[in-house]
């Protein structure tokens, strides 16, 4: 059995481009982003509302983060799929489009998650300070 890989086959693998733009992948990525984004917004709103009602509870507990992280992961997944589809539709080869999407999507997702966490923490701190000021008055 010959296990040698023909360089022409390897080159055609890395240069493969879809015959038509991947509209289905782009639509699927958009759908995943929209549905996960709505669920993410609702879960953040609900968790922050619970915290505002009871500011003494532990902010950012593991369960709260988990309830917020699942929809966020779906949002990031949808962004990655849509990004790969967009790259393929402008002529980037399929392998490189997925490679770029798999490398950049977690980085962008991490930056967004970090920014959202800082913003939520700042809002919680502002609310707590405001509550303390009203109690002292």
Coordinates of N, CA and C in Angstrom, one line a residue:
X1 N 0.8 -1.2 0.0 CA 0.0 0.0 0.0 C 0.9 1.2 0.0
X2 N 0.6 2.2 -0.9 CA 1.4 3.4 -1.0 C 0.7 4.5 -0.2
X3 N 1.4 5.0 0.8 CA 0.9 6.0 1.6 C 1.4 7.4 1.3
X4 N 2.1 7.5 0.2 CA 2.7 8.7 -0.3 C 1.6 9.7 -0.8
X5 N 1.6 10.9 -0.3 CA 0.7 11.9 -0.7 C 1.2 12.7 -1.9
X6 N 0.5 12.7 -3.0 CA 0.8 13.4 -4.2 C 0.8 14.9 -3.9
X7 N 1.9 15.7 -4.2 CA 1.9 17.1 -4.0 C 0.7 17.8 -4.7
X8 N 0.3 17.3 -5.8 CA -0.8 18.0 -6.5 C -2.1 17.8 -5.8
X9 N -2.3 16.6 -5.1 CA -3.5 16.4 -4.3 C -3.5 17.4 -3.1
X10 N -2.3 17.5 -2.5 CA -2.2 18.4 -1.3 C -2.4 19.8 -1.7
X11 N -1.9 20.2 -2.9 CA -2.1 21.6 -3.3 C -3.6 21.8 -3.7
X12 N -4.2 20.9 -4.3 CA -5.6 21.1 -4.6 C -6.5 21.1 -3.3
X13 N -6.0 20.4 -2.3 CA -6.8 20.4 -1.0 C -6.7 21.8 -0.4
X14 N -5.5 22.4 -0.4 CA -5.4 23.7 0.3 C -5.9 24.8 -0.6
X15 N -6.0 24.6 -1.9 CA -6.5 25.7 -2.7 C -8.0 25.5 -3.1
X16 N -8.7 24.5 -2.5 CA -10.1 24.2 -2.8 C -10.9 25.4 -2.4
X17 N -11.8 25.8 -3.4 CA -12.7 26.9 -3.1 C -14.1 26.4 -3.5
X18 N -15.1 26.8 -2.7 CA -16.5 26.4 -3.0 C -16.9 26.9 -4.4
X19 N -17.7 26.1 -5.1 CA -18.1 26.6 -6.5 C -19.0 27.8 -6.4
X20 N -19.8 27.8 -5.3 CA -20.7 29.0 -5.1 C -20.4 29.5 -3.7
X21 N -20.8 30.8 -3.4 CA -20.6 31.3 -2.1 C -21.5 30.4 -1.1
X22 N -20.9 30.2 0.1 CA -21.7 29.3 1.1 C -22.8 30.1 1.8
X23 N -23.8 30.4 1.0 CA -25.0 31.1 1.6 C -25.6 30.4 2.8
X24 N -25.7 29.1 2.7 CA -26.3 28.4 3.8 C -25.5 28.5 5.1
X25 N -24.1 28.4 5.0 CA -23.3 28.6 6.2 C -23.4 30.0 6.8
X26 N -23.5 31.0 5.9 CA -23.6 32.4 6.3 C -24.9 32.6 7.0
X27 N -26.0 32.0 6.4 CA -27.3 32.1 7.1 C -27.4 31.4 8.4
X28 N -26.8 30.2 8.4 CA -26.7 29.4 9.7 C -26.0 30.2 10.8
X29 N -24.8 30.8 10.4 CA -24.1 31.5 11.4 C -24.8 32.7 11.9
X30 N -25.5 33.4 11.0 CA -26.3 34.6 11.4 C -27.5 34.1 12.3
X31 N -28.1 33.0 11.9 CA -29.2 32.5 12.8 C -28.7 32.2 14.2
X32 N -27.6 31.5 14.2 CA -27.0 31.1 15.5 C -26.7 32.3 16.3
X33 N -26.1 33.3 15.7 CA -25.7 34.6 16.4 C -27.0 35.3 16.9
X34 N -28.0 35.4 16.1 CA -29.2 36.1 16.6 C -29.9 35.4 17.7
X35 N -30.1 34.1 17.6 CA -30.8 33.4 18.7 C -29.9 33.3 19.9
X36 N -28.6 33.1 19.8 CA -27.8 33.0 21.0 C -27.6 34.4 21.6
X37 N -27.6 35.4 20.7 CA -27.5 36.8 21.2 C -28.7 37.2 22.0
X38 N -29.9 36.8 21.6 CA -31.1 37.1 22.3 C -31.1 36.4 23.6
X39 N -30.7 35.2 23.6 CA -30.6 34.4 24.9 C -29.6 35.0 25.8
X40 N -28.5 35.4 25.3 CA -27.4 36.0 26.1 C -27.9 37.3 26.7
X41 N -28.5 38.1 26.0 CA -29.0 39.4 26.5 C -30.0 39.2 27.6
X42 N -30.9 38.2 27.4 CA -32.0 37.9 28.4 C -31.3 37.3 29.6
X43 N -30.3 36.5 29.5 CA -29.7 35.9 30.7 C -28.9 36.9 31.5
X44 N -28.2 37.8 30.8 CA -27.5 38.9 31.5 C -28.5 39.8 32.2
X45 N -29.5 40.2 31.5 CA -30.5 41.0 32.1 C -31.2 40.4 33.3
X46 N -31.5 39.1 33.3 CA -32.1 38.4 34.4 C -31.1 38.3 35.6
X47 N -29.9 38.0 35.3 CA -28.9 37.8 36.4 C -28.6 39.2 37.0
X48 N -28.5 40.2 36.2 CA -28.2 41.5 36.8 C -29.4 42.0 37.6
X49 N -30.6 41.7 37.1 CA -31.8 42.0 37.9 C -31.9 41.3 39.2
X50 N -31.5 40.1 39.2 CA -31.5 39.3 40.5 C -30.4 39.9 41.5
X51 N -29.3 40.3 40.9 CA -28.3 40.9 41.7 C -28.7 42.3 42.3
X52 N -29.4 43.1 41.4 CA -29.9 44.4 41.9 C -30.9 44.2 43.0
X53 N -31.7 43.2 43.0 CA -32.7 43.0 44.0 C -32.0 42.5 45.3
X54 N -31.0 41.8 45.2 CA -30.3 41.3 46.4 C -28.8 41.5 46.2
X55 N -28.3 42.7 46.4 CA -26.9 43.0 46.2 C -25.9 42.3 47.1
X56 N -26.4 41.7 48.2 CA -25.5 41.0 49.1 C -25.2 39.6 48.6
X57 N -25.9 39.1 47.6 CA -25.6 37.8 47.0 C -24.3 37.8 46.3
X58 N -23.6 36.7 46.2 CA -22.3 36.7 45.5 C -22.4 37.0 44.1
X59 N -21.8 38.1 43.7 CA -21.8 38.6 42.3 C -20.9 37.7 41.5
X60 N -21.3 37.2 40.4 CA -20.5 36.4 39.5 C -20.3 35.0 40.0
X61 N -21.2 34.4 40.6 CA -21.1 33.1 41.1 C -20.9 32.1 39.9
X62 N -20.5 30.9 40.2 CA -20.2 30.0 39.1 C -21.5 29.7 38.3
X63 N -22.6 29.5 39.0 CA -23.9 29.2 38.3 C -24.3 30.4 37.4
X64 N -24.1 31.6 37.9 CA -24.5 32.8 37.1 C -23.6 32.8 35.8
X65 N -22.3 32.6 36.0 CA -21.4 32.7 34.9 C -21.7 31.6 33.9
X66 N -22.1 30.4 34.3 CA -22.5 29.3 33.5 C -23.7 29.6 32.7
X67 N -24.7 30.2 33.3 CA -25.9 30.5 32.6 C -25.7 31.6 31.6
X68 N -24.8 32.4 31.8 CA -24.4 33.5 30.8 C -23.5 33.0 29.7
X69 N -22.6 32.0 30.1 CA -21.5 31.6 29.2 C -22.1 30.7 28.1
X70 N -23.1 29.9 28.3 CA -23.6 29.0 27.3 C -24.2 29.8 26.1
X71 N -25.0 30.8 26.3 CA -25.5 31.6 25.1 C -24.4 32.4 24.5
X72 N -23.4 32.8 25.3 CA -22.3 33.6 24.7 C -21.4 32.7 23.8
X73 N -21.2 31.4 24.3 CA -20.5 30.5 23.4 C -21.2 30.2 22.1
X74 N -22.5 30.1 22.1 CA -23.3 30.0 20.9 C -23.1 31.2 20.0
X75 N -23.1 32.4 20.6 CA -22.9 33.7 19.9 C -21.6 33.6 19.2
X76 N -20.5 33.2 19.9 CA -19.2 33.2 19.3 C -19.1 32.1 18.2
X77 N -19.7 31.0 18.4 CA -19.8 29.9 17.4 C -20.4 30.5 16.1
X78 N -21.5 31.1 16.3 CA -22.2 31.7 15.1 C -21.3 32.7 14.4
X79 N -20.6 33.6 15.2 CA -19.7 34.5 14.6 C -18.6 33.8 13.8
X80 N -18.1 32.7 14.3 CA -17.0 32.0 13.6 C -17.5 31.4 12.3
X81 N -18.7 30.8 12.4 CA -19.2 30.2 11.1 C -19.5 31.3 10.1
X82 N -20.1 32.4 10.5 CA -20.4 33.5 9.6 C -19.1 34.1 9.0
X83 N -18.1 34.2 9.9 CA -16.8 34.7 9.4 C -16.1 33.8 8.4
X84 N -16.1 32.5 8.6 CA -15.6 31.6 7.7 C -16.3 31.6 6.4
X85 N -17.7 31.7 6.4 CA -18.5 31.7 5.2 C -18.2 33.0 4.4
X86 N -18.0 34.1 5.2 CA -17.8 35.4 4.5 C -16.4 35.4 3.8
X87 N -15.4 34.8 4.5 CA -14.1 34.6 3.8 C -14.2 33.8 2.6
X88 N -14.9 32.7 2.7 CA -15.0 31.8 1.5 C -15.7 32.5 0.3
X89 N -16.7 33.3 0.7 CA -17.4 34.0 -0.4 C -16.6 35.1 -1.1
X90 N -15.5 35.6 -0.5 CA -14.7 36.5 -1.2 C -13.5 35.9 -1.9
X91 N -13.5 34.5 -1.8 CA -12.5 33.8 -2.6 C -11.3 33.2 -1.8
X92 N -11.4 33.3 -0.5 CA -10.3 32.6 0.3 C -10.6 31.1 0.2
X93 N -9.6 30.3 0.2 CA -9.8 28.8 0.1 C -10.5 28.4 1.4
X94 N -11.2 27.3 1.3 CA -12.0 26.7 2.4 C -11.1 26.4 3.6
X95 N -10.0 25.8 3.4 CA -9.1 25.4 4.5 C -8.6 26.6 5.2
X96 N -8.1 27.6 4.5 CA -7.6 28.8 5.1 C -8.7 29.7 5.7
X97 N -9.9 29.7 5.1 CA -11.0 30.4 5.7 C -11.4 29.8 7.1
X98 N -11.4 28.5 7.2 CA -11.7 27.9 8.5 C -10.6 28.0 9.5
X99 N -9.3 28.0 9.0 CA -8.2 28.2 9.9 C -8.2 29.6 10.4
X100 N -8.4 30.6 9.6 CA -8.5 32.0 10.1 C -9.6 32.1 11.1
X101 N -10.8 31.6 10.7 CA -11.9 31.7 11.6 C -11.7 31.0 13.0
X102 N -11.0 29.8 12.9 CA -10.8 29.1 14.2 C -9.7 29.8 15.0
X103 N -8.8 30.5 14.4 CA -7.8 31.3 15.2 C -8.4 32.6 15.7
X104 N -9.1 33.3 14.9 CA -9.5 34.7 15.3 C -10.8 34.7 16.2
X105 N -11.7 33.7 16.0 CA -12.9 33.7 16.7 C -12.7 33.6 18.2
X106 N -11.9 32.7 18.7 CA -11.7 32.7 20.2 C -11.1 33.9 20.8
X107 N -10.2 34.5 20.0 CA -9.5 35.8 20.4 C -10.6 36.9 20.6
X108 N -11.4 37.0 19.5 CA -12.4 38.1 19.5 C -13.4 37.8 20.6
X109 N -13.8 36.5 20.8 CA -14.8 36.1 21.8 C -14.2 36.4 23.2
X110 N -12.9 36.1 23.4 CA -12.3 36.4 24.7 C -12.3 37.9 25.0
X111 N -12.0 38.7 24.0 CA -11.9 40.2 24.2 C -13.3 40.7 24.5
X112 N -14.3 40.2 23.8 CA -15.7 40.6 24.1 C -16.1 40.2 25.5
X113 N -15.8 38.9 25.9 CA -16.2 38.4 27.2 C -15.5 39.3 28.3
X114 N -14.3 39.6 28.1 CA -13.6 40.4 29.1 C -14.2 41.8 29.2
X115 N -14.5 42.4 28.1 CA -15.1 43.7 28.1 C -16.5 43.7 28.8
X116 N -17.3 42.7 28.5 CA -18.6 42.6 29.1 C -18.5 42.4 30.6
X117 N -17.6 41.5 31.0 CA -17.3 41.3 32.4 C -17.0 42.6 33.2
X118 N -16.1 43.4 32.5 CA -15.7 44.6 33.2 C -16.8 45.6 33.2
X119 N -17.6 45.6 32.2 CA -18.8 46.5 32.2 C -19.8 46.1 33.2
X120 N -20.1 44.8 33.3 CA -21.0 44.3 34.3 C -20.5 44.6 35.8
X121 N -19.2 44.4 36.0 CA -18.6 44.6 37.3 C -18.7 46.1 37.6
X122 N -18.5 47.0 36.6 CA -18.6 48.4 36.9 C -20.0 48.8 37.2
X123 N -21.0 48.3 36.5 CA -22.4 48.6 36.8 C -22.7 48.1 38.2
X124 N -22.3 46.9 38.6 CA -22.6 46.4 39.9 C -21.9 47.2 41.0
X125 N -20.7 47.7 40.7 CA -20.0 48.5 41.7 C -20.7 49.9 41.8
X126 N -21.1 50.5 40.7 CA -21.8 51.7 40.8 C -23.2 51.6 41.5
X127 N -23.9 50.5 41.3 CA -25.1 50.2 42.0 C -24.9 50.1 43.5
X128 N -23.8 49.4 43.9 CA -23.5 49.1 45.3 C -23.2 50.5 45.9
X129 N -22.4 51.3 45.3 CA -22.0 52.6 45.9 C -23.2 53.5 46.0
X130 N -24.1 53.5 45.0 CA -25.3 54.2 45.0 C -26.2 53.8 46.2
X131 N -26.3 52.5 46.4 CA -27.1 51.9 47.5 C -26.5 52.4 48.9
X132 N -25.2 52.4 49.0 CA -24.6 52.8 50.2 C -24.8 54.3 50.5
X133 N -24.7 55.1 49.5 CA -25.0 56.5 49.6 C -26.4 56.8 50.1
X134 N -27.4 56.0 49.5 CA -28.8 56.2 49.9 C -29.0 55.8 51.4
X135 N -28.3 54.7 51.8 CA -28.5 54.2 53.2 C -27.9 55.2 54.2
X136 N -26.8 55.9 53.8 CA -26.2 56.8 54.7 C -27.0 58.1 54.8
X137 N -27.8 58.4 53.8 CA -28.6 59.7 53.8 C -29.7 59.7 54.8

